[in-house]
Every structure is written in structure tokens, then in C-alpha cells.
Short mmCIF file of C-alpha atoms in Angstrom, two decimals:
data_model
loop_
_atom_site.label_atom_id
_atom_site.label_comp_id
_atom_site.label_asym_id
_atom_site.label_seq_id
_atom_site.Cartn_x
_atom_site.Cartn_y
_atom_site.Cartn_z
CA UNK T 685 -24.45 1.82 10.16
CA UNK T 686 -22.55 0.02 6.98
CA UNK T 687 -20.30 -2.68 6.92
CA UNK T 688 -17.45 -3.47 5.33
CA UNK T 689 -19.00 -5.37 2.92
CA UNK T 690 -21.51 -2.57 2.51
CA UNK T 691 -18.32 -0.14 1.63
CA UNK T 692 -17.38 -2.56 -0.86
CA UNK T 693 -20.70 -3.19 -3.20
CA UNK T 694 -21.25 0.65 -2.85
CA UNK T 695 -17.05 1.12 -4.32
CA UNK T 696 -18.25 -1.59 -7.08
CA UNK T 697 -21.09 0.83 -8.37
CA UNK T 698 -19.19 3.52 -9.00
CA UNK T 699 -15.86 2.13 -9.90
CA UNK T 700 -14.58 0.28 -13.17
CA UNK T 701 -13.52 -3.59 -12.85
CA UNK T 702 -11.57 -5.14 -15.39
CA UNK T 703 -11.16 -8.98 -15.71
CA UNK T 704 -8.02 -10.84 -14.79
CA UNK T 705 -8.02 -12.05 -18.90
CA UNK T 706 -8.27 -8.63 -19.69
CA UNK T 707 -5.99 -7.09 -17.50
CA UNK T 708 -3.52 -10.09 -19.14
CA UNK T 709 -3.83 -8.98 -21.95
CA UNK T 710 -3.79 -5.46 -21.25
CA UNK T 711 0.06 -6.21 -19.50
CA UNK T 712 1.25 -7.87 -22.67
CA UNK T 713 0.44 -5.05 -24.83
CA UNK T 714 0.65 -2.02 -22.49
CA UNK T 715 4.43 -0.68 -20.87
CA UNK T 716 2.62 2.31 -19.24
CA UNK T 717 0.18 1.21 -17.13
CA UNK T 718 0.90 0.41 -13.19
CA UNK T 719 0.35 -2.66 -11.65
CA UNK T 720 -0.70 -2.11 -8.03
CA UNK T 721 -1.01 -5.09 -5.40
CA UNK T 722 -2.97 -3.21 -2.04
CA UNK T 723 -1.99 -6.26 0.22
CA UNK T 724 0.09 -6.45 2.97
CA UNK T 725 3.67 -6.92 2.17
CA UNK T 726 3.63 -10.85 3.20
CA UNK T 727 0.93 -11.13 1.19
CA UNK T 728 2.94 -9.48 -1.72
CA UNK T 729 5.85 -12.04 -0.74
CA UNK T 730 4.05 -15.22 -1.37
CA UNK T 731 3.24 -13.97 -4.68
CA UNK T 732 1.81 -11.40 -7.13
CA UNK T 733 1.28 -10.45 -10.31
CA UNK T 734 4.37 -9.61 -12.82
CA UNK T 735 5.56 -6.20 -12.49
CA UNK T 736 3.28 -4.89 -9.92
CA UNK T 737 4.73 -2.63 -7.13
CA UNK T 738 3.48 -3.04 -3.41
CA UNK T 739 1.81 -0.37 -1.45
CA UNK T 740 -0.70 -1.39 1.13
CA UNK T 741 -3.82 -0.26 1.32
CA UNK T 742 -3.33 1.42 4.30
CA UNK T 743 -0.62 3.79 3.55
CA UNK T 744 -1.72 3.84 -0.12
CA UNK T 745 -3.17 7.16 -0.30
CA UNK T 746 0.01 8.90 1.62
CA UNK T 747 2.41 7.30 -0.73
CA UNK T 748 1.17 6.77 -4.29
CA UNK T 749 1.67 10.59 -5.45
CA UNK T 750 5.20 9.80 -4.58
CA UNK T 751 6.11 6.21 -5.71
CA UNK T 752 8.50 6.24 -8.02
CA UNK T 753 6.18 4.02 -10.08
CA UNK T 754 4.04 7.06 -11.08
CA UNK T 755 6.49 9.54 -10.59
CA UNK T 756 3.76 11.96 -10.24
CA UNK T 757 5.68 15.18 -9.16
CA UNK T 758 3.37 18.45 -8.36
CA UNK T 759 4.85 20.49 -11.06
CA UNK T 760 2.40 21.61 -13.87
CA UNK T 761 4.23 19.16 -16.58
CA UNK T 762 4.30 15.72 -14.44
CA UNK T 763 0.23 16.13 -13.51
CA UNK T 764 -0.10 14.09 -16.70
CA UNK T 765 0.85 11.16 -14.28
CA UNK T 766 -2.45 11.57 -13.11
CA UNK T 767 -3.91 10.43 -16.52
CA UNK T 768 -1.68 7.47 -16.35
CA UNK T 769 -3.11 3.78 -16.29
CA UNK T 770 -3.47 2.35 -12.68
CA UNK T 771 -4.62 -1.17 -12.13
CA UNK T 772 -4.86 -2.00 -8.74
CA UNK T 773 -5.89 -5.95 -7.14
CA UNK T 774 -5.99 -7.18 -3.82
CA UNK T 775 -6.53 -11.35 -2.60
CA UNK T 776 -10.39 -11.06 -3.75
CA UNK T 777 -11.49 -7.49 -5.14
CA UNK T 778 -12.96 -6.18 -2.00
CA UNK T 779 -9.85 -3.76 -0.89
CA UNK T 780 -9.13 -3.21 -4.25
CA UNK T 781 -12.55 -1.20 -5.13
CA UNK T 782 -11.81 0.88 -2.37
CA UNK T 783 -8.60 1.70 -3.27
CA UNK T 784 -9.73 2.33 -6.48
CA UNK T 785 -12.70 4.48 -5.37
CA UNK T 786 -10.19 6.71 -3.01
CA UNK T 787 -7.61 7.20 -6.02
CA UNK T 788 -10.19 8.16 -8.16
CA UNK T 789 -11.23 10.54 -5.72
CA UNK T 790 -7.53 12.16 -5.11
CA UNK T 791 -7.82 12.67 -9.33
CA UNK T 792 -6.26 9.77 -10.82
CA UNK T 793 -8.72 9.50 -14.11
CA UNK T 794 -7.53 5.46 -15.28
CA UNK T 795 -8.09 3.97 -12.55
CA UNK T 796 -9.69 0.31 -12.39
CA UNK T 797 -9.56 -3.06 -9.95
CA UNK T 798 -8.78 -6.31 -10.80
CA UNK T 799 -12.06 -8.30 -10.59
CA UNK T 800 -11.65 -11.07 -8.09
CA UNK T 801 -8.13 -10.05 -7.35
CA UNK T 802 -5.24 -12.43 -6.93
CA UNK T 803 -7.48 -15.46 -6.39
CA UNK T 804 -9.13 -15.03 -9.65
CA UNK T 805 -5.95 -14.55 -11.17
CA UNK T 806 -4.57 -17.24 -9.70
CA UNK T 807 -7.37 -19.95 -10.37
CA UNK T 808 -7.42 -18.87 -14.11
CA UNK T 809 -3.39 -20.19 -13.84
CA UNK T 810 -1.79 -16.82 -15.08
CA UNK T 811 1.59 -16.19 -14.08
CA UNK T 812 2.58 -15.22 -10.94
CA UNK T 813 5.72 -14.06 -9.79
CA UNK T 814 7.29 -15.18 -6.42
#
């Protein structure tokens, strides 16, 4: 039997993690790439990164095709969406890697978590937006 912990460190190994300076400076530089936060919407509330969109990790796989974030339609043109840049973060990294692990299984191909999520982020003093 695995935990949920177990989950996690097994996501980590086969996922990419990108650092909160990184993904910083990746945001200042980059207008394509989407800026998921995977927590629950009070979570989103009391704060989150600039520009990110919300959608919970537990509807995240029924509604990210659709968001109008991606704007990834099913026609042959649009499945270049799937190419696009995803960044996803949760509070601490651990929902993130599995979100990241399930998108990259749908066929997203960019797909990476924010290491340490939002408390990294926010103990390195980056902005936040509330």
C-alpha cells in the first residue's frame, strides 16, 4: 500500500520542478506560459501568485482542456495548446507534482511544478497578489 507522500516522491522522479526564482523570472520574460494555482479556491483567495488562474486539483483534469486560459479546443489547429507552457504550484509542491504528473499524462508536453509551492514563494518575498 502507498501513501500520499509515497504518490508524491514517486510524481517528483518523473516530473520537472522549477524554482520559485526561476519561475520569477520566467513570468517577467514569458506572456505565454500559464500560471496554475491547484488549491482550493480559499486558498487562492488569501493569495497567489500574479496572473495565475485557479482550478483545483480536484476538478483539474475535467476542466483544464477547456479553461479559457489554454483555450485548447479539439480541432487539429488549437492542439498546439498542448505544447503550451504550464506551470502549476500548490501551498508546498506536494499536489502540484501530481498535477503535473496527470497533465503530462493527458499530453500536455511543458509541463512543470513550482518547487516548494506558494510557501517557498512566499518566504523568498516575491509578489503575491491578494
Amino acid at each position: 500500500m502507498k501513501t500520499a507522500e509515497d504518490l508524491v516522491r514517486q510524481a517528483k522522479e518523473r516530473i520537472t520542478e522549477i524554482a520559485a526564482p526561476d519561475v520569477a523570472r520566467q513570468l517577467d520574460n514569458v506572456d505565454d506560459a500559464v500560471l496554475i494555482d491547484v488549491r482550493e479556491p480559499s486558498e487562492y483567495q488569501e493569495g497567489h501568485l500574479p496572473g495565475a488562474v485557479n482550478i483545483p486539483r480536484g476538478v483539474l483534469e475535467f476542466q483544464v482542456a477547456g479553461h479559457p486560459a489554454l483555450a485548447c479546443e479539439t480541432t487539429a489547429p488549437e492542439l498546439a495548446r498542448f505544447e503550451r507552457e504550464i506551470i502549476i504550484y500548490c501551498r508546498s509542491g506536494g499536489r502540484s507534482a501530481l498535477a503535473a504528473e496527470s497533465l503530462a499524462s493527458m499530453g500536455f508536453t511543458r509541463v512543470a511544478s513550482l518547487a516548494g509551492g506558494f510557501l517557498d514563494w512566499s518566504a523568498r518575498g516575491l509578489p503575491v497578489t491578494r
